[in-house]
Amino acid sequence: MTTDDNYQAELIRHLLAIDSPKAMDEALASLLTPAEYQEISKRLQIFKLLREGVPHRKIAETLGVGIATVSRGSRALTTLPSSSPSSRTD
């Protein structure tokens, strides 16, 4: 395992240990710049809108992102495991 892998594993453990939405918001706000936090939030919305079948151009307009960002999200969505929490409907 590389050092970067170790760092990522530690980040995942840190985030998984957080037990409330407020604490998660505080953790993310302390780890990320405001722009990074907003960008990650928008990327999650891209996934959501893609799953709902919203056209790429409409997503780009709605979220104020480039079409390339939406296309990247679409490619990334195809590699997500179907069991990921953000893709569950239960």
XYZ file of C-alpha atoms in Angstrom:
90
model
C 0.000 0.000 0.000
C 1.418 3.380 -0.999
C 1.573 6.391 1.278
C -1.257 8.038 -0.676
C -3.356 4.894 -0.199
C -2.645 5.070 3.527
C -3.700 8.703 3.634
C -6.918 7.934 1.773
C -7.667 4.994 4.061
C -7.146 7.236 7.087
C -9.487 9.855 5.604
C -12.161 7.226 5.032
C -11.832 5.936 8.592
C -12.040 9.500 9.904
C -15.210 10.255 7.947
C -16.839 6.938 8.813
C -16.327 7.641 12.516
C -18.460 10.787 12.296
C -21.870 10.150 13.798
C -24.091 13.119 12.966
C -24.902 15.371 10.010
C -23.742 18.441 11.954
C -20.408 16.816 12.819
C -19.978 15.711 9.180
C -20.651 19.252 7.973
C -18.080 20.598 10.420
C -15.520 17.966 9.404
C -15.957 18.617 5.699
C -15.877 22.385 6.227
C -12.603 22.038 8.126
C -11.015 19.695 5.566
C -12.116 21.493 2.410
C -12.099 25.045 1.153
C -15.569 26.518 0.651
C -15.122 26.132 -3.122
C -14.096 22.461 -2.790
C -17.075 21.746 -0.529
C -19.442 23.389 -3.015
C -17.858 21.527 -5.931
C -18.213 18.136 -4.239
C -21.822 18.943 -3.392
C -22.510 19.787 -7.033
C -20.869 16.582 -8.221
C -23.199 14.592 -6.004
C -26.134 16.485 -7.541
C -24.797 15.607 -10.993
C -24.994 11.911 -10.068
C -28.518 12.374 -8.729
C -29.760 14.209 -11.826
C -28.085 11.735 -14.180
C -29.846 8.871 -12.397
C -33.122 10.751 -12.851
C -32.465 10.914 -16.594
C -31.959 14.675 -16.836
C -30.089 15.594 -20.038
C -26.442 16.631 -19.672
C -27.000 20.168 -20.963
C -29.893 20.757 -18.559
C -27.752 19.556 -15.633
C -24.915 21.880 -16.683
C -27.297 24.839 -16.887
C -29.094 24.036 -13.632
C -25.919 23.593 -11.584
C -23.794 26.196 -13.345
C -21.106 23.709 -14.329
C -19.491 22.895 -17.642
C -20.786 20.142 -19.874
C -17.392 18.429 -19.485
C -17.975 18.234 -15.720
C -21.326 16.551 -16.310
C -19.786 14.150 -18.839
C -17.051 13.277 -16.335
C -19.728 12.633 -13.731
C -21.563 10.399 -16.174
C -18.423 8.340 -16.810
C -17.709 8.124 -13.077
C -21.282 7.038 -12.378
C -20.848 3.988 -14.597
C -17.964 2.797 -12.405
C -19.755 3.171 -9.061
C -20.796 -0.078 -7.399
C -24.562 -0.491 -7.417
C -24.463 -0.969 -3.640
C -23.060 2.503 -2.963
C -25.194 4.477 -0.484
C -25.865 7.277 -2.976
C -27.409 4.827 -5.446
C -29.698 3.062 -3.010
C -33.388 3.699 -3.163
C -34.293 2.157 0.199
